Amino acid sequence: MNTRICALLLVFVATAASAEGMEERLRTQLRSTTQQLQALQSEQAQASAARLAAENQAKQAQAQIKQLTAELDKARGVAEQLAGQQQNLHSQAQAQVAASNEQIGKFKKAYEELLVLAKGKEAERARLQASLGERDTQVQQCSVKNQQMYGVAQQLLAAYEKIDVAEVMSIRQPFASSARVKFEELAQGFGDDLYKSRFDAPQATANH
């Protein structure tokens, strides 16, 4: 009986000790589980925060993508507009170059025509200058001849002034040959002087 009681007591003590050890293990496991749960909750909170941050970043990135896309489309539009303007400017520049070349060709042709005309005018001027020189020479010669004729005329008048009535009457006499010869010689001399004083323009030009 006592032995059985002792055995039961031992079993109870052992059971109690085992229960206490099990309870301690359960508490330890509970604490560990609680800590893991807290860690998981903390990680979940961090994950939620990270997810929210990622969603916000994704939204910002999408907004930036939309903005950049709009700017890219705008830039493409501006680039296409600039390309069109550049093409127009290039076409206008080519047209202006062609017009300038055509105008230069016209100016060059006009210059060549004016140069030919100027050469012709210069040749005409030289010819007229030479002709004017010839005319000046002829005028000078004519003036000299006029002075000579004027001198001969004065001599003739002086000679006629010196002839008196008696000499004229003696010239008309049939036998006054000496007076007639004298008068004829005098007239011949005046005629020769007048002939020498004559001015022939074509002959003067040919001799010049």
mmCIF file of C-alpha atoms in Angstrom:
data_model
loop_
_atom_site.group_PDB
_atom_site.id
_atom_site.type_symbol
_atom_site.label_atom_id
_atom_site.label_comp_id
_atom_site.label_asym_id
_atom_site.label_seq_id
_atom_site.Cartn_x
_atom_site.Cartn_y
_atom_site.Cartn_z
ATOM 1 C CA MET A 1 0.000 0.000 0.000
ATOM 2 C CA ASN A 2 2.671 2.378 1.031
ATOM 3 C CA THR A 3 4.716 1.278 -1.872
ATOM 4 C CA ARG A 4 1.841 1.966 -4.237
ATOM 5 C CA ILE A 5 1.309 5.370 -2.686
ATOM 6 C CA CYS A 6 4.944 6.209 -3.058
ATOM 7 C CA ALA A 7 4.828 5.130 -6.616
ATOM 8 C CA LEU A 8 1.801 7.245 -7.233
ATOM 9 C CA LEU A 9 3.464 10.155 -5.541
ATOM 10 C CA LEU A 10 6.516 9.686 -7.671
ATOM 11 C CA VAL A 11 4.339 9.488 -10.729
ATOM 12 C CA PHE A 12 2.504 12.633 -9.673
ATOM 13 C CA VAL A 13 5.710 14.430 -8.901
ATOM 14 C CA ALA A 14 7.127 13.334 -12.196
ATOM 15 C CA THR A 15 3.933 14.300 -13.940
ATOM 16 C CA ALA A 16 3.900 17.663 -12.193
ATOM 17 C CA ALA A 17 7.535 18.191 -13.040
ATOM 18 C CA SER A 18 6.866 17.183 -16.602
ATOM 19 C CA ALA A 19 3.839 19.483 -16.717
ATOM 20 C CA GLU A 20 5.880 22.354 -15.380
ATOM 21 C CA GLY A 21 8.568 21.695 -17.986
ATOM 22 C CA MET A 22 5.946 21.462 -20.702
ATOM 23 C CA GLU A 23 4.351 24.672 -19.504
ATOM 24 C CA GLU A 24 7.729 26.385 -19.573
ATOM 25 C CA ARG A 25 8.362 25.146 -23.073
ATOM 26 C CA LEU A 26 4.913 26.285 -24.092
ATOM 27 C CA ARG A 27 5.535 29.718 -22.622
ATOM 28 C CA THR A 28 8.906 29.905 -24.334
ATOM 29 C CA GLN A 29 7.347 28.804 -27.615
ATOM 30 C CA LEU A 30 4.531 31.302 -27.049
ATOM 31 C CA ARG A 31 7.005 34.106 -26.495
ATOM 32 C CA SER A 32 8.941 33.018 -29.550
ATOM 33 C CA THR A 33 5.745 32.845 -31.560
ATOM 34 C CA THR A 34 4.693 36.252 -30.223
ATOM 35 C CA GLN A 35 8.051 37.714 -31.185
ATOM 36 C CA GLN A 36 7.828 36.148 -34.627
ATOM 37 C CA LEU A 37 4.300 37.482 -34.967
ATOM 38 C CA GLN A 38 5.463 40.948 -33.956
ATOM 39 C CA ALA A 39 8.361 40.667 -36.368
ATOM 40 C CA LEU A 40 5.975 39.547 -39.090
ATOM 41 C CA GLN A 41 3.611 42.401 -38.261
ATOM 42 C CA SER A 42 6.529 44.821 -38.331
ATOM 43 C CA GLU A 43 7.706 43.385 -41.596
ATOM 44 C CA GLN A 44 4.132 43.513 -42.917
ATOM 45 C CA ALA A 45 3.891 47.146 -41.865
ATOM 46 C CA GLN A 46 7.209 47.862 -43.504
ATOM 47 C CA ALA A 47 6.078 45.947 -46.579
ATOM 48 C CA SER A 48 2.823 47.935 -46.609
ATOM 49 C CA ALA A 49 4.759 51.161 -46.255
ATOM 50 C CA ALA A 50 7.148 50.042 -48.967
ATOM 51 C CA ARG A 51 4.206 49.020 -51.130
ATOM 52 C CA LEU A 52 2.569 52.416 -50.606
ATOM 53 C CA ALA A 53 5.862 54.126 -51.309
ATOM 54 C CA ALA A 54 6.288 51.977 -54.404
ATOM 55 C CA GLU A 55 2.733 52.751 -55.499
ATOM 56 C CA ASN A 56 3.391 56.453 -54.947
ATOM 57 C CA GLN A 57 6.647 56.188 -56.854
ATOM 58 C CA ALA A 58 4.849 54.280 -59.582
ATOM 59 C CA LYS A 59 2.180 56.986 -59.742
ATOM 60 C CA GLN A 60 4.863 59.672 -59.840
ATOM 61 C CA ALA A 61 6.722 57.699 -62.463
ATOM 62 C CA GLN A 62 3.527 57.340 -64.511
ATOM 63 C CA ALA A 63 2.877 61.062 -64.161
ATOM 64 C CA GLN A 64 6.461 61.774 -65.209
ATOM 65 C CA ILE A 65 6.067 59.339 -68.105
ATOM 66 C CA LYS A 66 2.890 61.129 -69.211
ATOM 67 C CA GLN A 67 4.628 64.504 -68.870
ATOM 68 C CA LEU A 68 7.718 63.294 -70.719
ATOM 69 C CA THR A 69 5.509 61.712 -73.389
ATOM 70 C CA ALA A 70 3.632 64.983 -73.797
ATOM 71 C CA GLU A 71 6.925 66.885 -73.944
ATOM 72 C CA LEU A 72 8.295 64.351 -76.426
ATOM 73 C CA ASP A 73 5.203 64.738 -78.610
ATOM 74 C CA LYS A 74 5.545 68.499 -78.353
ATOM 75 C CA ALA A 75 9.236 68.263 -79.181
ATOM 76 C CA ARG A 76 8.428 66.049 -82.164
ATOM 77 C CA GLY A 77 5.845 68.582 -83.313
ATOM 78 C CA VAL A 78 8.350 71.406 -82.934
ATOM 79 C CA ALA A 79 11.005 69.326 -84.703
ATOM 80 C CA GLU A 80 8.627 68.585 -87.568
ATOM 81 C CA GLN A 81 7.656 72.260 -87.725
ATOM 82 C CA LEU A 82 11.314 73.294 -87.710
ATOM 83 C CA ALA A 83 12.048 70.673 -90.376
ATOM 84 C CA GLY A 84 9.240 72.105 -92.497
ATOM 85 C CA GLN A 85 10.504 75.636 -91.932
ATOM 86 C CA GLN A 86 14.030 74.515 -92.757
ATOM 87 C CA GLN A 87 12.791 72.899 -95.957
ATOM 88 C CA ASN A 88 10.914 76.067 -96.845
ATOM 89 C CA LEU A 89 13.961 78.174 -96.080
ATOM 90 C CA HIS A 90 16.104 75.813 -98.133
ATOM 91 C CA SER A 91 13.665 76.044 -101.030
ATOM 92 C CA GLN A 92 13.532 79.830 -100.689
ATOM 93 C CA ALA A 93 17.326 79.996 -100.520
ATOM 94 C CA GLN A 94 17.621 77.880 -103.655
ATOM 95 C CA ALA A 95 15.053 80.077 -105.395
ATOM 96 C CA GLN A 96 16.929 83.203 -104.302
ATOM 97 C CA VAL A 97 20.232 81.729 -105.467
ATOM 98 C CA ALA A 98 18.670 80.871 -108.832
ATOM 99 C CA ALA A 99 17.170 84.368 -109.086
ATOM 100 C CA SER A 100 20.504 85.903 -108.073
ATOM 101 C CA ASN A 101 22.347 83.835 -110.670
ATOM 102 C CA GLU A 102 19.809 84.872 -113.281
ATOM 103 C CA GLN A 103 20.135 88.506 -112.225
ATOM 104 C CA ILE A 104 23.912 88.224 -112.279
ATOM 105 C CA GLY A 105 23.675 86.751 -115.772
ATOM 106 C CA LYS A 106 21.520 89.683 -116.856
ATOM 107 C CA PHE A 107 23.896 92.166 -115.215
ATOM 108 C CA LYS A 108 26.857 90.459 -116.868
ATOM 109 C CA LYS A 109 25.164 90.539 -120.263
ATOM 110 C CA ALA A 110 24.190 94.190 -119.772
ATOM 111 C CA TYR A 111 27.749 94.975 -118.644
ATOM 112 C CA GLU A 112 29.176 93.281 -121.733
ATOM 113 C CA GLU A 113 26.728 95.182 -123.937
ATOM 114 C CA LEU A 114 27.634 98.432 -122.187
ATOM 115 C CA LEU A 115 31.313 97.586 -122.545
ATOM 116 C CA VAL A 116 30.886 97.038 -126.292
ATOM 117 C CA LEU A 117 28.862 100.253 -126.498
ATOM 118 C CA ALA A 118 31.505 102.107 -124.475
ATOM 119 C CA LYS A 119 34.241 100.808 -126.777
ATOM 120 C CA GLY A 120 32.207 101.930 -129.775
ATOM 121 C CA LYS A 121 31.614 105.322 -128.160
ATOM 122 C CA GLU A 122 35.307 105.600 -127.357
ATOM 123 C CA ALA A 123 36.210 104.770 -130.937
ATOM 124 C CA GLU A 124 33.623 107.307 -132.121
ATOM 125 C CA ARG A 125 34.998 109.863 -129.666
ATOM 126 C CA ALA A 126 38.536 109.236 -130.901
ATOM 127 C CA ARG A 127 37.359 109.578 -134.500
ATOM 128 C CA LEU A 128 35.477 112.769 -133.679
ATOM 129 C CA GLN A 129 38.480 114.039 -131.747
ATOM 130 C CA ALA A 130 40.704 113.371 -134.753
ATOM 131 C CA SER A 131 38.117 114.977 -137.032
ATOM 132 C CA LEU A 132 37.913 117.938 -134.673
ATOM 133 C CA GLY A 133 41.680 118.222 -134.783
ATOM 134 C CA GLU A 134 41.544 118.193 -138.560
ATOM 135 C CA ARG A 135 38.810 120.810 -138.491
ATOM 136 C CA ASP A 136 40.875 122.931 -136.114
ATOM 137 C CA THR A 137 43.829 122.631 -138.471
ATOM 138 C CA GLN A 138 41.613 123.542 -141.426
ATOM 139 C CA VAL A 139 40.203 126.499 -139.516
ATOM 140 C CA GLN A 140 43.697 127.670 -138.693
ATOM 141 C CA GLN A 141 44.757 127.243 -142.312
ATOM 142 C CA CYS A 142 41.617 129.014 -143.475
ATOM 143 C CA SER A 143 42.288 131.822 -141.034
ATOM 144 C CA VAL A 144 45.851 132.145 -142.370
ATOM 145 C CA LYS A 145 44.592 132.108 -145.941
ATOM 146 C CA ASN A 146 41.970 134.719 -145.087
ATOM 147 C CA GLN A 147 44.662 136.934 -143.623
ATOM 148 C CA GLN A 148 46.709 136.463 -146.776
ATOM 149 C CA MET A 149 43.725 137.251 -149.006
ATOM 150 C CA TYR A 150 42.967 140.238 -146.840
ATOM 151 C CA GLY A 151 46.523 141.421 -147.342
ATOM 152 C CA VAL A 152 46.299 140.867 -151.094
ATOM 153 C CA ALA A 153 43.001 142.758 -151.169
ATOM 154 C CA GLN A 154 44.575 145.640 -149.284
ATOM 155 C CA GLN A 155 47.484 145.655 -151.715
ATOM 156 C CA LEU A 156 45.039 145.596 -154.604
ATOM 157 C CA LEU A 157 43.101 148.525 -153.194
ATOM 158 C CA ALA A 158 46.320 150.392 -152.567
ATOM 159 C CA ALA A 159 47.420 149.707 -156.131
ATOM 160 C CA TYR A 160 44.116 150.901 -157.534
ATOM 161 C CA GLU A 161 44.366 154.014 -155.368
ATOM 162 C CA LYS A 162 47.765 154.782 -156.923
ATOM 163 C CA ILE A 163 46.524 154.466 -160.542
ATOM 164 C CA ASP A 164 45.531 157.891 -161.875
ATOM 165 C CA VAL A 165 43.337 158.849 -164.808
ATOM 166 C CA ALA A 166 46.292 159.397 -167.104
ATOM 167 C CA GLU A 167 47.517 155.832 -166.598
ATOM 168 C CA VAL A 168 44.032 154.473 -167.272
ATOM 169 C CA MET A 169 43.760 156.529 -170.431
ATOM 170 C CA SER A 170 47.199 155.428 -171.566
ATOM 171 C CA ILE A 171 46.160 151.769 -171.085
ATOM 172 C CA ARG A 172 43.284 152.340 -173.504
ATOM 173 C CA GLN A 173 45.549 153.852 -176.144
ATOM 174 C CA PRO A 174 46.430 151.407 -178.935
ATOM 175 C CA PHE A 175 50.133 152.262 -178.797
ATOM 176 C CA ALA A 176 50.555 152.309 -175.022
ATOM 177 C CA SER A 177 51.849 148.755 -174.844
ATOM 178 C CA SER A 178 54.266 149.385 -171.984
ATOM 179 C CA ALA A 179 51.518 150.676 -169.682
ATOM 180 C CA ARG A 180 49.246 147.792 -170.621
ATOM 181 C CA VAL A 181 52.005 145.247 -169.924
ATOM 182 C CA LYS A 182 52.712 146.851 -166.599
ATOM 183 C CA PHE A 183 49.067 146.738 -165.691
ATOM 184 C CA GLU A 184 48.735 143.108 -166.828
ATOM 185 C CA GLU A 185 51.811 142.104 -164.860
ATOM 186 C CA LEU A 186 50.381 143.813 -161.813
ATOM 187 C CA ALA A 187 47.032 142.033 -162.288
ATOM 188 C CA GLN A 188 48.772 138.727 -162.855
ATOM 189 C CA GLY A 189 50.722 139.145 -159.639
ATOM 190 C CA PHE A 190 47.566 139.876 -157.684
ATOM 191 C CA GLY A 191 45.883 136.870 -159.321
ATOM 192 C CA ASP A 192 48.779 134.630 -158.339
ATOM 193 C CA ASP A 193 48.653 135.915 -154.767
ATOM 194 C CA LEU A 194 44.923 135.312 -154.618
ATOM 195 C CA TYR A 195 45.335 131.794 -155.994
ATOM 196 C CA LYS A 196 48.006 131.039 -153.408
ATOM 197 C CA SER A 197 45.708 132.366 -150.693
ATOM 198 C CA ARG A 198 42.850 130.082 -151.794
ATOM 199 C CA PHE A 199 41.833 127.429 -149.178
ATOM 200 C CA ASP A 200 40.744 124.003 -150.440
ATOM 201 C CA ALA A 201 39.328 122.018 -147.460
ATOM 202 C CA PRO A 202 39.420 118.495 -149.015
ATOM 203 C CA GLN A 203 42.956 119.072 -150.313
ATOM 204 C CA ALA A 204 44.001 120.388 -146.895
ATOM 205 C CA THR A 205 42.453 117.306 -145.272
ATOM 206 C CA ALA A 206 44.182 114.924 -147.671
ATOM 207 C CA ASN A 207 47.521 116.648 -147.129
ATOM 208 C CA HIS A 208 46.959 116.499 -143.373
#
